[in-house]
Short mmCIF file of C-alpha atoms in Angstrom, two decimals:
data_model
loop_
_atom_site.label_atom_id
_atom_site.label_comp_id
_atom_site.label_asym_id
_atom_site.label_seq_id
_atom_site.Cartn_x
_atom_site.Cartn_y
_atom_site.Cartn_z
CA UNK V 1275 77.62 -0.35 -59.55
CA UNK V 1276 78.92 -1.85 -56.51
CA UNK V 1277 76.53 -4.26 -54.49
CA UNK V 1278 76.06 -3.78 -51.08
CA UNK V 1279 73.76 -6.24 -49.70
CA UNK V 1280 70.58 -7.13 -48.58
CA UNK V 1281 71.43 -4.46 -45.62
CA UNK V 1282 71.37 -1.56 -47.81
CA UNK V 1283 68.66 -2.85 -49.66
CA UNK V 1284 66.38 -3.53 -46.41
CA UNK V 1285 67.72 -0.08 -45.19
CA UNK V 1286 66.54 1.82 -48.23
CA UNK V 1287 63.30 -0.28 -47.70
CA UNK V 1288 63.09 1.02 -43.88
CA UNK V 1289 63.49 4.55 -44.82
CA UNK V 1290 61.07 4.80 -47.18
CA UNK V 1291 58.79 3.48 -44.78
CA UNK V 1292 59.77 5.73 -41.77
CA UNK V 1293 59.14 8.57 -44.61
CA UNK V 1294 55.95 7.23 -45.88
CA UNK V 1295 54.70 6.48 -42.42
CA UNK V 1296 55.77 10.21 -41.10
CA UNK V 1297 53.66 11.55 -44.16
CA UNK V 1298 50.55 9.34 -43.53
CA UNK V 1299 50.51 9.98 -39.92
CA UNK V 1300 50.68 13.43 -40.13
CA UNK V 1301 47.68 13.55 -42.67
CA UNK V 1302 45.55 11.45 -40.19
CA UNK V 1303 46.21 13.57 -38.05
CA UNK V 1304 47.45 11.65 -35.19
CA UNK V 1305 51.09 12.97 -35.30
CA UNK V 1306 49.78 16.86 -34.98
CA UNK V 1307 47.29 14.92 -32.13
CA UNK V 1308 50.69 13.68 -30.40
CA UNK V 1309 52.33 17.27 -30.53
CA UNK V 1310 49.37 18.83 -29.08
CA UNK V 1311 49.53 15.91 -26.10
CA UNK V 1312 53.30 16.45 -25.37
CA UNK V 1313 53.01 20.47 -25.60
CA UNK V 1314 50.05 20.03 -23.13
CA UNK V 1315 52.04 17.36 -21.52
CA UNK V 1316 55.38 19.72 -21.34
CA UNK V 1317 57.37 17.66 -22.91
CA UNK V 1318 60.45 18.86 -25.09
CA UNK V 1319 59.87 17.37 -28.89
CA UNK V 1320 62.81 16.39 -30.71
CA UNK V 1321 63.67 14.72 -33.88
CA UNK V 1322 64.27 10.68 -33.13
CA UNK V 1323 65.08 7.55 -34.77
CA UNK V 1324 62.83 5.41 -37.56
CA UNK V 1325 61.20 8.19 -38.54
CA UNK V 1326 59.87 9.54 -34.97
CA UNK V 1327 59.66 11.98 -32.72
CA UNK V 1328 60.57 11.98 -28.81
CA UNK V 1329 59.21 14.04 -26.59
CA UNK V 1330 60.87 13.33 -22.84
CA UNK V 1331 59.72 14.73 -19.85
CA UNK V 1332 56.42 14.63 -20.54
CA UNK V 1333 54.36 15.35 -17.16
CA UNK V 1334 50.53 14.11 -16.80
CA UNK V 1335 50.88 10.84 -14.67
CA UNK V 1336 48.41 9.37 -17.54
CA UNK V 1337 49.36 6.90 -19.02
CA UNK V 1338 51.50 4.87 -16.41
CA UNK V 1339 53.31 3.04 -19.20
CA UNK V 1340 57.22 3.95 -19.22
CA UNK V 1341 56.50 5.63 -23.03
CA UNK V 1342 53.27 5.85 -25.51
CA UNK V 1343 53.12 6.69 -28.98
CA UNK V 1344 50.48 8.94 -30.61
CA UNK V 1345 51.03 9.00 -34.28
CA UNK V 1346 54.82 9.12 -34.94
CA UNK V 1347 55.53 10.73 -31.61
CA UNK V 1348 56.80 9.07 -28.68
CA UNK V 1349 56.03 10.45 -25.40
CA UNK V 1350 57.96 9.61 -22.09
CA UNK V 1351 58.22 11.16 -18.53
CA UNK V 1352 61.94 9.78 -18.74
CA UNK V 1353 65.49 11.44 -19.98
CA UNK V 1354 67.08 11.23 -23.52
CA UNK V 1355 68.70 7.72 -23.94
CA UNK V 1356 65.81 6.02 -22.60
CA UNK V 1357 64.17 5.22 -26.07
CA UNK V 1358 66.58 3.02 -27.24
CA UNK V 1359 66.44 -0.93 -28.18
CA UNK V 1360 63.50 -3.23 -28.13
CA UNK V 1361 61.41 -0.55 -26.66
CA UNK V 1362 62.03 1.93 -29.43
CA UNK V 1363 61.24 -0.86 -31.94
CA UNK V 1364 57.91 -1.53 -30.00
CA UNK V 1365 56.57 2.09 -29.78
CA UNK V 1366 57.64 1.82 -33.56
CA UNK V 1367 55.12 -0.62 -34.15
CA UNK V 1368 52.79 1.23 -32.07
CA UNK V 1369 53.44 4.01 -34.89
CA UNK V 1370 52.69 1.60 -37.93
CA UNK V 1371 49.46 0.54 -36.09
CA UNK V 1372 48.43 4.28 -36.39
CA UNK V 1373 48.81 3.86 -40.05
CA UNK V 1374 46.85 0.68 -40.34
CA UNK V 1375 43.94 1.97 -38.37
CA UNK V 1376 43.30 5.45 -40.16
CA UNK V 1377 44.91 7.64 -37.53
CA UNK V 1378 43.16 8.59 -34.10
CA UNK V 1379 40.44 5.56 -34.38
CA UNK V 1380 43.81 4.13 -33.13
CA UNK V 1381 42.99 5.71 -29.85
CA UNK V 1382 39.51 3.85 -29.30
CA UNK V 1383 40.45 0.81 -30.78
CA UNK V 1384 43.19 0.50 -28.31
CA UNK V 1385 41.39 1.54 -25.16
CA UNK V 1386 38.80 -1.01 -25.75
CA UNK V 1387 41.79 -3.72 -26.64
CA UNK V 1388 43.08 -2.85 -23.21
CA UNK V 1389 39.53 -3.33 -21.57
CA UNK V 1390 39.27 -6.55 -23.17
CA UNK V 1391 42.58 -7.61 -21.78
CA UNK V 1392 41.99 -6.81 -18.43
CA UNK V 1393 38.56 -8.84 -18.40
CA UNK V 1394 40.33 -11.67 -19.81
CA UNK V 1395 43.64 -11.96 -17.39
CA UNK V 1396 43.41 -8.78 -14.74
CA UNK V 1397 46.55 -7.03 -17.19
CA UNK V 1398 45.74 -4.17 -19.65
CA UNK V 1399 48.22 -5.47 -22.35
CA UNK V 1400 48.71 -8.93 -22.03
CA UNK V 1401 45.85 -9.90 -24.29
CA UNK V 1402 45.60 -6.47 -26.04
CA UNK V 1403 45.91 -7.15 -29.91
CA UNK V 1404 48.10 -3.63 -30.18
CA UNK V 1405 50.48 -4.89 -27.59
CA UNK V 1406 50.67 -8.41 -28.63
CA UNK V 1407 51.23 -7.20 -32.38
CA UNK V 1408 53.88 -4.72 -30.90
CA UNK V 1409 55.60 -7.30 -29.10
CA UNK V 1410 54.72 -7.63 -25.38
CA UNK V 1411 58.43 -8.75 -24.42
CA UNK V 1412 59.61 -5.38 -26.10
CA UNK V 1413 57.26 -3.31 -24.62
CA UNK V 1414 58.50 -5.09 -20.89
CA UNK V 1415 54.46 -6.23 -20.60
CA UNK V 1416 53.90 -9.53 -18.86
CA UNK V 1417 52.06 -13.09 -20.47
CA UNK V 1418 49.40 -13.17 -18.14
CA UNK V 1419 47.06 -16.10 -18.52
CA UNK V 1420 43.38 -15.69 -19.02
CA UNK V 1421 41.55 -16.28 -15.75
CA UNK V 1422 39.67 -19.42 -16.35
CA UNK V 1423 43.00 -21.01 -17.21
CA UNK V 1424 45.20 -19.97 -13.85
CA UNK V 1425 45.91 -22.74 -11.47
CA UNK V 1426 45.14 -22.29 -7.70
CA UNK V 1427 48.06 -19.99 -7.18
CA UNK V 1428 47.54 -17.63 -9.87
CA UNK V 1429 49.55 -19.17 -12.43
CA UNK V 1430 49.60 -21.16 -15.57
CA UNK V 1431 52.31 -22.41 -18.38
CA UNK V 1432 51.47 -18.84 -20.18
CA UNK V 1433 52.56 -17.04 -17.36
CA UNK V 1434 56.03 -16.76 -18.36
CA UNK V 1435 57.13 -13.37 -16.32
CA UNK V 1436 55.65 -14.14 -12.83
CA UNK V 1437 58.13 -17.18 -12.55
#
């Protein structure tokens, strides 16, 4: 048999995640949760990369983040072509994370993560664990500093974006 590489290899590896993932999320019910959002949302559902779904032109002004994932399915207010990159591997962590916590607990776990964040530094994301674990550069969030640690001007070392 010919050998083709560790990229094959960690290819085969990806897609059997994507797969497993799609069936897990799906069974705890956060993927079905997602459809429902982008139907309600009026978004147009179609098959995507790594295993998701995009749904573009979703229309509820809630969340303000440029996408959001609900179970495999990424929902954005913006045109095909726009989930592409470092974002698309973010909201494909995002997806993972669904699996990790059990489905929709996902949803509460995260709004409380954001909460925490913004009591910490004034920013949703910069200290929330889901973000962070997604990768905040990825996602375009900023490293905000915690508020005891900002100088006079609003700024520390951590605050690598406001520079």
């Amino acid at each position: 048999m010919l050998y083709l590489g560790a990229a094959f290899a960690d290819s085969e590896v990806m897609r059997r995640w994507h797969r497993t993932r799609q069936v897990i999320n799906y069974v705890n019910l956060s993927t079905p949760a997602g459809l429902l959002i982008a139907l309600i949302g009026g978004a147009r559902p179609r098959r995507g990369e790594q295993g998701l779904i995009f749904a573009h032109g979703y229309r509820i002004p809630f969340p303000v983040a440029g996408a959001f994932t609900v179970g495999n399915v990424v929902l954005t207010k913006n045109a095909d072509g726009y989930l592409t990159g470092r974002l698309l591997d973010h909201e494909a962590r995002h997806a993972s994370q669904y699996v990790a916590c059990v489905g929709l607990p996902m949803i509460v776990l995260y709004l409380v993560a954001s909460g925490v964040s913004y009591a910490l530094c004034g920013n949703p994301a910069s200290w929330n664990a889901f973000e962070r674990l997604a990768g905040l550069d990825d996602g375009g969030y900023p490293h905000k500093a915690v508020r005891w640690r900002r100088s006079r001007e609003g700024r520390s070392d951590h605050d690598v974006h406001d520079r």
